[in-house]
Tab-separated table of C-alpha atoms in Angstrom:
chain	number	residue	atom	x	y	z
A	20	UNK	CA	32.284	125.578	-17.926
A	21	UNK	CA	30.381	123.767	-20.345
A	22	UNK	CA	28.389	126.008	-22.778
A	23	UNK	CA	24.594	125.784	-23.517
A	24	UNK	CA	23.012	123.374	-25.366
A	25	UNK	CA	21.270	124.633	-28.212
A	26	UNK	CA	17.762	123.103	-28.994
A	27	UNK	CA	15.312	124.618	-31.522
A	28	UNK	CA	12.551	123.917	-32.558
A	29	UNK	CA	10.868	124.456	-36.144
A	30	UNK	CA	6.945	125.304	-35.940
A	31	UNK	CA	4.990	127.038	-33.266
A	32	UNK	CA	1.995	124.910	-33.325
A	33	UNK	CA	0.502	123.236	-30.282
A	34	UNK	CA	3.768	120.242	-30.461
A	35	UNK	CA	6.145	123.085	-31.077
A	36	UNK	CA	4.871	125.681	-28.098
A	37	UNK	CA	4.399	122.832	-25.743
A	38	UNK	CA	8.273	121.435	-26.126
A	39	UNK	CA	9.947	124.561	-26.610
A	40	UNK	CA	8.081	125.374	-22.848
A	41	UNK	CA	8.867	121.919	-21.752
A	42	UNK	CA	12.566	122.532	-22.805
A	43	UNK	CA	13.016	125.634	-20.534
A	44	UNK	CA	13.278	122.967	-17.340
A	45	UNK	CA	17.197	123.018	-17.665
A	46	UNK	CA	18.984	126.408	-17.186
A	47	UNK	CA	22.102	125.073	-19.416
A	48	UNK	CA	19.450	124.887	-22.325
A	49	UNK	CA	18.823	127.364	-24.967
A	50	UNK	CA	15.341	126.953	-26.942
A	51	UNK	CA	14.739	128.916	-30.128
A	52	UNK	CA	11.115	128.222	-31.789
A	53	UNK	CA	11.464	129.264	-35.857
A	54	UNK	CA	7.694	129.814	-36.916
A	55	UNK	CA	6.591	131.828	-40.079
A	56	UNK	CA	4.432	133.774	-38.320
A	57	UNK	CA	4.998	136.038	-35.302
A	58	UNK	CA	1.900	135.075	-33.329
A	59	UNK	CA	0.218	131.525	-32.061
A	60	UNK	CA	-2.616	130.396	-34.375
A	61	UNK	CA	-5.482	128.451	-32.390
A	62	UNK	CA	-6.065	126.505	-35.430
A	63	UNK	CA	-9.361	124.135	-34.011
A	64	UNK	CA	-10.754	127.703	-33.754
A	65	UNK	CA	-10.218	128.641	-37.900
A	66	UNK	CA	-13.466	127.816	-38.647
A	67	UNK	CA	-15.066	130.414	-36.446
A	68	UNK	CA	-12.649	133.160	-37.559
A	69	UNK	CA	-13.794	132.520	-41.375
A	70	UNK	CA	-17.414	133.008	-39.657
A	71	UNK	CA	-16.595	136.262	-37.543
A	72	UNK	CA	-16.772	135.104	-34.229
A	73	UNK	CA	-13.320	134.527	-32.984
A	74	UNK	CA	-9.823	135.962	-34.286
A	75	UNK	CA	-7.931	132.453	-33.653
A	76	UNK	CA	-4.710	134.035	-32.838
A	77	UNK	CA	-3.152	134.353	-29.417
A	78	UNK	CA	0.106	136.765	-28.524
A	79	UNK	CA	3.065	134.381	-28.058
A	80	UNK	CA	3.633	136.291	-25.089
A	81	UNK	CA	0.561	135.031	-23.518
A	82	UNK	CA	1.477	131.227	-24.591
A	83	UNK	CA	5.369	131.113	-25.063
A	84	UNK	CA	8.048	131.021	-22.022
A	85	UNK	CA	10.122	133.954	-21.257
A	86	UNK	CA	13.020	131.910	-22.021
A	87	UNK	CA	11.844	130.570	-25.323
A	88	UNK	CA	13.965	133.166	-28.400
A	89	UNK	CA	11.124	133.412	-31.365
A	90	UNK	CA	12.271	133.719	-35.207
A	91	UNK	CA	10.162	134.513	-37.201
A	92	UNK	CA	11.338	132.812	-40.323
A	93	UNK	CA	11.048	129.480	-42.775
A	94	UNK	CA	13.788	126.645	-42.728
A	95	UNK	CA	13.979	125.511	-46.163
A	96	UNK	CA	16.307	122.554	-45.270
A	97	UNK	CA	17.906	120.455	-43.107
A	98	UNK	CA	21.691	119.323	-42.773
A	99	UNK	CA	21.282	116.656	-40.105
A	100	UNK	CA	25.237	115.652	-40.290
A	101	UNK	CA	26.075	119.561	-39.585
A	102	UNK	CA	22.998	120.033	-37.500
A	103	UNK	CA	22.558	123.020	-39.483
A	104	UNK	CA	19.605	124.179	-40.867
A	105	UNK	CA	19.087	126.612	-43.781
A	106	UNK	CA	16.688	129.157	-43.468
A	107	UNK	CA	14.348	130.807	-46.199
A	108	UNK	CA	16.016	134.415	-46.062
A	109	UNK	CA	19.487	132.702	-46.911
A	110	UNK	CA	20.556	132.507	-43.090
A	111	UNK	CA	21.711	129.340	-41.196
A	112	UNK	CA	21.013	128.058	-37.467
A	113	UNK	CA	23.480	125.179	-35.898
A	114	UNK	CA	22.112	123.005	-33.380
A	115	UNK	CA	22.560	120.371	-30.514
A	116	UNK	CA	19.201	119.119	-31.196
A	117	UNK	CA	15.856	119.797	-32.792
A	118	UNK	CA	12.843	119.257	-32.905
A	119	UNK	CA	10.833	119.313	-35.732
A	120	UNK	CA	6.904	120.149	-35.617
A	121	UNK	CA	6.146	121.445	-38.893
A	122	UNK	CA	2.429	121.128	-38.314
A	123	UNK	CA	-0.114	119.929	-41.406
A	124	UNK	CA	-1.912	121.762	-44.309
A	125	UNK	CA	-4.775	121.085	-46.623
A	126	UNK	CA	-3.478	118.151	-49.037
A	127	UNK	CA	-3.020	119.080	-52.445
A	128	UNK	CA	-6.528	118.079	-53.775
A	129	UNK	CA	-6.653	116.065	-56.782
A	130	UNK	CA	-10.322	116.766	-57.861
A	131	UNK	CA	-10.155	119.036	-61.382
A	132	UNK	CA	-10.864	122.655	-60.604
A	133	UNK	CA	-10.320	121.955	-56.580
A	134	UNK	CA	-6.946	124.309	-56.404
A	135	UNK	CA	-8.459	126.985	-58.251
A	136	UNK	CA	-12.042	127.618	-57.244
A	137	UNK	CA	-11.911	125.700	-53.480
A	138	UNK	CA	-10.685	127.376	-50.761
A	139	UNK	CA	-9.239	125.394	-47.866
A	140	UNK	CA	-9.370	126.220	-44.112
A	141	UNK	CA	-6.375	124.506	-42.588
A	142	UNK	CA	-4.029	127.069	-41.884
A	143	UNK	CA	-4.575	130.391	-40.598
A	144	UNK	CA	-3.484	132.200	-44.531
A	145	UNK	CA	-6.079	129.862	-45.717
A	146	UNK	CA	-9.286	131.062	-43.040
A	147	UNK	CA	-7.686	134.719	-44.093
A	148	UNK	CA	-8.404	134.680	-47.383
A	149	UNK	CA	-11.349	132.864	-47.284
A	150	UNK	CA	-13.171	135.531	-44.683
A	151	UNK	CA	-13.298	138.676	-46.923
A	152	UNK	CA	-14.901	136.188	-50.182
A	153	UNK	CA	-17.565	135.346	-48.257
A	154	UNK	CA	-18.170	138.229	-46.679
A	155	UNK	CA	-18.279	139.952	-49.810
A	156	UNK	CA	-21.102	137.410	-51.060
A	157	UNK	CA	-25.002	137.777	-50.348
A	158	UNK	CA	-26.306	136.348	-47.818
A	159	UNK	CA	-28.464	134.352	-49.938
A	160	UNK	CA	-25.144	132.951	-52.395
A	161	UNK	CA	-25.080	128.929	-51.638
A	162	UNK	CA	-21.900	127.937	-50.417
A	163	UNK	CA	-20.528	124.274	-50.407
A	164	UNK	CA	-18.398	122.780	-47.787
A	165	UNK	CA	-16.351	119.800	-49.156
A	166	UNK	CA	-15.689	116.825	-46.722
A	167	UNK	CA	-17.250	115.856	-42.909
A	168	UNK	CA	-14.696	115.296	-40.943
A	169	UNK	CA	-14.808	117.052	-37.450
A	170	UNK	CA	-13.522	120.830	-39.539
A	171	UNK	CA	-16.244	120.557	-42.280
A	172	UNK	CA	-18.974	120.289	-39.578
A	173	UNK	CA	-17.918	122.819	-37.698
A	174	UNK	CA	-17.347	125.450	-40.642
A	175	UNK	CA	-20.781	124.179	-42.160
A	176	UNK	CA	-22.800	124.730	-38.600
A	177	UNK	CA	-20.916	127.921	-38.333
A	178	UNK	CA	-21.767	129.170	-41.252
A	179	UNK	CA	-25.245	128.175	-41.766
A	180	UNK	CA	-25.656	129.879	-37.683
A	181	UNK	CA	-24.384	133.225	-39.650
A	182	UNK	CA	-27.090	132.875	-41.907
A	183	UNK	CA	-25.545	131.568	-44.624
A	184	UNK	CA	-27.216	128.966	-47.282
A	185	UNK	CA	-24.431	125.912	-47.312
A	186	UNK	CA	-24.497	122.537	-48.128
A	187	UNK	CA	-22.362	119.559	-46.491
A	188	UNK	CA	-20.731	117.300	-49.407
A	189	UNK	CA	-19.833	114.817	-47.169
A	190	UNK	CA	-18.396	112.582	-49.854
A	191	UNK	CA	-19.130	109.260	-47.853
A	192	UNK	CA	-20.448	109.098	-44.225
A	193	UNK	CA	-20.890	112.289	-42.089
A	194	UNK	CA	-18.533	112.309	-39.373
A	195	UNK	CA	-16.807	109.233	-40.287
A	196	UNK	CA	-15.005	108.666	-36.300
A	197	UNK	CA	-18.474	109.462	-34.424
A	198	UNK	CA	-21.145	106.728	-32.918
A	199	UNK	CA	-24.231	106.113	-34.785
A	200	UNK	CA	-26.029	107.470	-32.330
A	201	UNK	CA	-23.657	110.495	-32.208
A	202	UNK	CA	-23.623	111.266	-36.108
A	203	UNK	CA	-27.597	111.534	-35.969
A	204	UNK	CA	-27.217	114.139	-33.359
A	205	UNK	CA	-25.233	116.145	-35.334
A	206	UNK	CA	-27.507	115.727	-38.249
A	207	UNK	CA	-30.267	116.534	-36.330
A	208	UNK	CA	-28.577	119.810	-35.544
A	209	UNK	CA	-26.866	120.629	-39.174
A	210	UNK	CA	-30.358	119.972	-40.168
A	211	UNK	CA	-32.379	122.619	-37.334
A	212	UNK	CA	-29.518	125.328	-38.902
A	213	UNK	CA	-30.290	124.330	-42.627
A	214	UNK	CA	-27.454	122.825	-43.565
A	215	UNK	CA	-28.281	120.397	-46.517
A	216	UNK	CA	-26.596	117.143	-45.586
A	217	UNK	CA	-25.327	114.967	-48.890
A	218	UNK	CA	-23.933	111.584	-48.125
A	219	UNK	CA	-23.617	108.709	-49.820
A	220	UNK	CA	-20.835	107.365	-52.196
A	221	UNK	CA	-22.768	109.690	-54.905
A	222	UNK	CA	-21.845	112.858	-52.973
A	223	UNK	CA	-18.349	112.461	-53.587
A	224	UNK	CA	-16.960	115.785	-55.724
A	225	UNK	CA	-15.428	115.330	-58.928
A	226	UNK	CA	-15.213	118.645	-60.215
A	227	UNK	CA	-15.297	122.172	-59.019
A	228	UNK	CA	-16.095	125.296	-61.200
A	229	UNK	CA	-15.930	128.903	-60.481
A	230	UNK	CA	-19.913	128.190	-59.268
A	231	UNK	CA	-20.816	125.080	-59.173
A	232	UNK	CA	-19.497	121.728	-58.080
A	233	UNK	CA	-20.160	118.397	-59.731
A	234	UNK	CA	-20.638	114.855	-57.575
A	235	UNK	CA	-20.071	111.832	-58.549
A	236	UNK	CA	-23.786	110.689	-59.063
A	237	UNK	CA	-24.044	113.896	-61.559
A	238	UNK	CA	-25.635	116.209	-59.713
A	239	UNK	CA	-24.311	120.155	-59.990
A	240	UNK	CA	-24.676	122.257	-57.112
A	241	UNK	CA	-24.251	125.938	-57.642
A	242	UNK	CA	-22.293	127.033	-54.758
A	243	UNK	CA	-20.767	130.464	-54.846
A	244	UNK	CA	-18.208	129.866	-52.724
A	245	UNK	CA	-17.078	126.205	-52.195
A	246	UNK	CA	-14.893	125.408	-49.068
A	247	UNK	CA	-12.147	122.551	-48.892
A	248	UNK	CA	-11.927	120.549	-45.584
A	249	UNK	CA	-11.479	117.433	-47.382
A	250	UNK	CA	-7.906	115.593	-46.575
A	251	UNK	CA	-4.191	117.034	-44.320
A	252	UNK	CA	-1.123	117.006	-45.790
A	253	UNK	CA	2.411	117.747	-43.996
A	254	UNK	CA	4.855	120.101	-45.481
A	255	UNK	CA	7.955	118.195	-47.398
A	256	UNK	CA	11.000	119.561	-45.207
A	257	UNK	CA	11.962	116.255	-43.884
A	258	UNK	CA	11.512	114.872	-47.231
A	259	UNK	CA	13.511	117.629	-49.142
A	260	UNK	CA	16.248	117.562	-46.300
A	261	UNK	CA	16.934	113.642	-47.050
A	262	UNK	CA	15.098	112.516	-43.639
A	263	UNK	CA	13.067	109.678	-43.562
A	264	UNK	CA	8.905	109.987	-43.914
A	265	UNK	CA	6.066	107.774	-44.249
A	266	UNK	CA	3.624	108.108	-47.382
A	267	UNK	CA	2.499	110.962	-46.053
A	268	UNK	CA	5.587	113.360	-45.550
A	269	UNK	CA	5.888	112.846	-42.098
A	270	UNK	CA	9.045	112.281	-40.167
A	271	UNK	CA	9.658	108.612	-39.227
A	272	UNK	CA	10.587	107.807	-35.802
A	273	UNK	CA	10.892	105.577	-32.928
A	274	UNK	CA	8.807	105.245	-29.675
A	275	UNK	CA	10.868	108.063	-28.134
A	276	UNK	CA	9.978	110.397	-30.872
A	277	UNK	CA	13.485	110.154	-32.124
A	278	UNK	CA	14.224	109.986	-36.129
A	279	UNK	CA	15.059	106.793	-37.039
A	280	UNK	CA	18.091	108.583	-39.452
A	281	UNK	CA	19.532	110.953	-36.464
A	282	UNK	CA	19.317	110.799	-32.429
A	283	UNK	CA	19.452	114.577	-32.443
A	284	UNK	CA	16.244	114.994	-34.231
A	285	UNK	CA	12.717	114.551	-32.176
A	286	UNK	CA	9.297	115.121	-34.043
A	287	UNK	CA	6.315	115.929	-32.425
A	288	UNK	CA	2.600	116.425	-34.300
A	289	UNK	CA	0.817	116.106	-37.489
A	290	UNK	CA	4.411	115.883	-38.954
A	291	UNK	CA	5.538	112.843	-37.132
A	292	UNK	CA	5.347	109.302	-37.842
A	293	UNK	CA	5.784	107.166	-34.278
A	294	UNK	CA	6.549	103.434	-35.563
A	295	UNK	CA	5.044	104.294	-38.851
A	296	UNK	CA	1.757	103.530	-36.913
A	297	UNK	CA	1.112	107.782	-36.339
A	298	UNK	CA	-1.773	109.089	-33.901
A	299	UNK	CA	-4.565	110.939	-35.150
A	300	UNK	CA	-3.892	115.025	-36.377
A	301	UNK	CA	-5.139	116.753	-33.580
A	302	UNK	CA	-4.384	118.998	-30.829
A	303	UNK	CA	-5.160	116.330	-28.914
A	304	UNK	CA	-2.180	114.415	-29.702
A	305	UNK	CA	-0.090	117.286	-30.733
A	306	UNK	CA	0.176	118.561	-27.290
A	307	UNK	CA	1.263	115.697	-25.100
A	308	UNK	CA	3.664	114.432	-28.209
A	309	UNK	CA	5.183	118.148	-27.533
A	310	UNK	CA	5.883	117.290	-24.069
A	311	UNK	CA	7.226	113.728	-24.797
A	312	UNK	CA	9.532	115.004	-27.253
A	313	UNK	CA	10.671	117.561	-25.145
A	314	UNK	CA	11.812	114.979	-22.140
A	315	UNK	CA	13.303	112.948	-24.991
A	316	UNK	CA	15.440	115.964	-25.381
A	317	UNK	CA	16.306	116.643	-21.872
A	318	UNK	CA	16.913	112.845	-21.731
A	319	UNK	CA	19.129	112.356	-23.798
A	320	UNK	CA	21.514	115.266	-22.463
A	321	UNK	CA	21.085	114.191	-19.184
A	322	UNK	CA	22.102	110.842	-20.524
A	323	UNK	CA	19.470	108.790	-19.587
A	324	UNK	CA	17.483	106.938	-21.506
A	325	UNK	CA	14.259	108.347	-22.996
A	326	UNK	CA	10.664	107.042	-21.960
A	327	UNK	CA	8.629	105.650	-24.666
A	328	UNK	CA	5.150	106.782	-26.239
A	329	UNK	CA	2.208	105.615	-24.243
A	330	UNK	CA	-0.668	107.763	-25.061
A	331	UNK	CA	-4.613	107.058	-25.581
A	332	UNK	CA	-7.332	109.263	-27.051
A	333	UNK	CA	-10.580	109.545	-24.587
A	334	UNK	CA	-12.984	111.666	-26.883
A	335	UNK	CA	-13.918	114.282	-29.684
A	336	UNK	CA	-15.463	117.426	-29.099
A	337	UNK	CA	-16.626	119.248	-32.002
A	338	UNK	CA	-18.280	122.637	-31.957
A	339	UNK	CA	-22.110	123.126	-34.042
A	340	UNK	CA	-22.404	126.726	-33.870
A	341	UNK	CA	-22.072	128.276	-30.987
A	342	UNK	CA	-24.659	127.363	-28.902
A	343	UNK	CA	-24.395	123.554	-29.514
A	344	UNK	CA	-21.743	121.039	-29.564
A	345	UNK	CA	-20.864	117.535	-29.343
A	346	UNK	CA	-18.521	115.144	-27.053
A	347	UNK	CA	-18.356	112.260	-28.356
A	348	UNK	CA	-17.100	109.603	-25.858
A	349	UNK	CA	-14.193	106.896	-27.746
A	350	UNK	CA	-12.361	103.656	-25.840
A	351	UNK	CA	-8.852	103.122	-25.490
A	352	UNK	CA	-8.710	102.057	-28.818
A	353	UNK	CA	-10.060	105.606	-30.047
A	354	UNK	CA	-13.385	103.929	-31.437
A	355	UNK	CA	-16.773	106.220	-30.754
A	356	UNK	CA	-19.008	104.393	-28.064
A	357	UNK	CA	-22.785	105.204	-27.647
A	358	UNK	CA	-21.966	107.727	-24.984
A	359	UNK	CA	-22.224	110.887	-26.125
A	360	UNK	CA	-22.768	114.667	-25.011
A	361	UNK	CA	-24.783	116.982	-26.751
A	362	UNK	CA	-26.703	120.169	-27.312
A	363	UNK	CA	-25.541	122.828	-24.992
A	364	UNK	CA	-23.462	120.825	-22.360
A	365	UNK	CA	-21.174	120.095	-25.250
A	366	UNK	CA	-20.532	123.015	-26.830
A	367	UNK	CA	-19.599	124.405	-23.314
A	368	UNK	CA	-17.410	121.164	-23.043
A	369	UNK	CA	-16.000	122.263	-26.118
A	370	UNK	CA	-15.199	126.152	-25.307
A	371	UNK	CA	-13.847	124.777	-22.203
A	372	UNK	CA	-11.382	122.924	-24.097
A	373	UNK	CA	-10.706	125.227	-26.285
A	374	UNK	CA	-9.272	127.902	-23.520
A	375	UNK	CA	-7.783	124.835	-22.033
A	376	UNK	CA	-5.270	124.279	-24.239
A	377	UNK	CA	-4.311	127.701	-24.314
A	378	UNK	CA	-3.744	127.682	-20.591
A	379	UNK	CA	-2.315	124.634	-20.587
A	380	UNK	CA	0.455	125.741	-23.079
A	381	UNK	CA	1.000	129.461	-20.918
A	382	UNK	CA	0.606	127.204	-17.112
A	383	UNK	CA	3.937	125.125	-19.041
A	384	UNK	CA	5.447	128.129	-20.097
A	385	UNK	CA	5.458	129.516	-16.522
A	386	UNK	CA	6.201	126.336	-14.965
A	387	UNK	CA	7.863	123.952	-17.549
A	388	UNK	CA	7.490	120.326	-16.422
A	389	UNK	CA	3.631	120.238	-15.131
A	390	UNK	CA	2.208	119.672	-17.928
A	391	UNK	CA	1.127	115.724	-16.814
A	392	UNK	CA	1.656	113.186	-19.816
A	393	UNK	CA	0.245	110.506	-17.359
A	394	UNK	CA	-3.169	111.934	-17.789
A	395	UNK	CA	-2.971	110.925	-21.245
A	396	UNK	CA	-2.125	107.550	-21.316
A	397	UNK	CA	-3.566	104.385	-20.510
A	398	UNK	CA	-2.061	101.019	-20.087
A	399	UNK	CA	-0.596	99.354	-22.564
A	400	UNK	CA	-2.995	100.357	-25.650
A	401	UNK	CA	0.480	101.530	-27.692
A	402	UNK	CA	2.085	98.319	-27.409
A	403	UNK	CA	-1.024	96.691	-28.397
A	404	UNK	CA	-1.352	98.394	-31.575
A	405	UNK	CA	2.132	98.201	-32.056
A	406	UNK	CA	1.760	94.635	-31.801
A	407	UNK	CA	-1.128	94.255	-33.700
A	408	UNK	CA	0.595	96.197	-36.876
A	409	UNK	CA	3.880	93.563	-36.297
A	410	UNK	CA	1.921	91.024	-36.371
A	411	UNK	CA	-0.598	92.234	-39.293
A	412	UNK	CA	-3.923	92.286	-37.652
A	413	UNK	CA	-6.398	94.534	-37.995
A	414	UNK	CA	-5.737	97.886	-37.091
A	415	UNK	CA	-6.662	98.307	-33.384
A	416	UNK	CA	-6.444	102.294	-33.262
A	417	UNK	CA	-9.693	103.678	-34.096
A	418	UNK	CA	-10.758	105.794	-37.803
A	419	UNK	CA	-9.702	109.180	-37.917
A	420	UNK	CA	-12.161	112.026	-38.588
């Protein structure tokens, strides 16, 4: 009798979650997800847990499969020729294969004074240590969020709905991804909450104090509290383990999600690198990337050969508060079109989404395998891009946020 094969997985994100799940299909499989923490952070909810209105953590009982072991831990590197991997507390874990979905951080900002008077709000230590600073500030004490992508709106609306006095240093457009029509929505609404808006090449930050914060047309802001949203980074395992990344960090692989160094090594997420042509950091992509990378996987012990990566983005929902919201409609290519939902209708799109995903990961975990990946693709807009970026065109993908 042939024993198991031994899969695990390293980060218990939305990628990680959804393959370990996804890997529970075969009975001859054993799935171990390492993770640093011991419970599931709902990260596109971080924003509201620095504001006080949600917790952003889930049980992994209530997301992860029975059959899924958890270790709480930190791999610190990677032997891919021993399949080995080297864990923080001195320990070691062999493997068959693994898959790697390390997640993303706040980049390492390069703005003087940004690492030691900004606080970021990517990862769930972050959105801890932030809550009890402002908290402890008046209600009256300005507070700055750097950067507009979809996480500095939200934690600006948020905020500025809890009473707080914040400007928006957008540092360039507001909501760089969304429609025209779309971005003066939200403006509209960041304005009705009191958010001051500053956009413009001149509202770039080029220093950050203890209070204060300095753009690049001059102007100081006194601001408290300042808040970093501005720029992702992925942690440098694959990179310190000899694996290799883009320009980023991220791993590099093939269409199947496999490592271009090593067949037994999948990435799925922020952290991987499809083609060197990646998908936009998102839940979003993280999810259904989980699931392909799990059926590479299964795949490849079943001997067969893997499917490829065929997946499209439809939309953006981002939250304004939580009364009001915004979908904003993309094409196949991921660009923003005119269509848009707003104003109540889309923030209860985007709470619907939100405890979507969550049930979507637990429905996998109970059933592994229904989690549809055909709902998320559409014709052949990979291979387009793919082809566009062989043939150096134009990107065809659309901007991220």
């Amino acid at each position: 009798m042939n024993a198991n094969t031994q899969v695990i997985v390293i980060g218990g994100g939305y990628a990680g979650v959804m393959a370990a799940n996804r890997l529970t299909r075969r009975d001859d499989v054993t799935v171990t997800l390492i993770n640093p923490r011991s419970s599931f952070v709902h990260r596109i909810r971080l924003h509201q847990l620095v504001a006080g209105t949600d917790e952003a953590v889930v049980d992994y009982r209530d997301v992860l499969a029975e059959g899924v072991r958890l270790h709480v831990g930190t791999v610190s590197r990677i032997d891919a020729p021993a399949r080995r991997l080297t864990l923080a507390d001195g320990g070691t874990a062999d493997y068959d294969y693994l898959v790697y979905a390390v997640g993303s951080g706040s980049a390492d900002p390069s703005v003087p004074g940004a690492a030691e008077y900004a606080h970021p709000i990517a990862t769930l230590e972050d959105a801890l240590r932030l809550r009890p600073l402002l908290a402890a500030a008046t209600p009256t004490a300005p507070v700055t969020v750097v950067g507009a992508g979809p996480t500095g709106i939200e934690t600006a609306a948020e905020l500025a709905e809890r009473g707080r006095r914040v400007t928006l240093a957008c540092g360039g457009v507001l909501g760089p991804y969304l429609h025209p029509r779309g971005r003066r929505a939200v403006a509209k609404r960041l304005a009705a909450l009191g958010v001051a808006v500053l956009d413009g090449p001149g509202s770039k930050v080029t220093a950050v104090s203890a209070d204060a914060v300095r753009l690049a047309d001059g102007r100081e802001l006194r601001s408290e509290v300042t808040v970093w949203t501005a720029g992702f980074g992925v942690p440098d395992l694959a990179a310190r383990s000899g694996l290799t990344t883009d320009a980023l960090g991220r791993l590099l692989t093939d269409e199947t999600l496999t490592s271009v160094d090593d067949a037994h090594i999948v990435a799925a997420g922020d952290s991987a690198a499809p083609s060197d042509l990646p998908q936009r950091m998102s839940c979003q992509a993280a999810m259904p990337q989980g699931a392909r990378a799990a059926d590479t996987v299964l795949s490849r012990i079943a001997g067969e050969q893997p499917a490829t990566l065929n997946q499209a983005f439809g939309a953006q929902c981002i939250s304004l508060g939580r009364g009001t919201g915004i979908f904003q409609l993309g094409n196949k290519y991921d660009v923003a079109v005119w269509f848009h939902i707003n104003g109540k209708p889309g923030a209860k799109l985007k709470e619907t989404i939100c405890k979507g995903v969550v049930k979507h990961l637990a429905h996998e975990g109970q059933k592994p395998g229904e989690y549809k990946l055909h709902l998320m693709s559409r014709g052949g807009t990979r291979q387009e891009q793919l082809k566009a970026k062989r043939d150096g065109a134009p990107a065809l993908a659309g901007r991220p946020a």
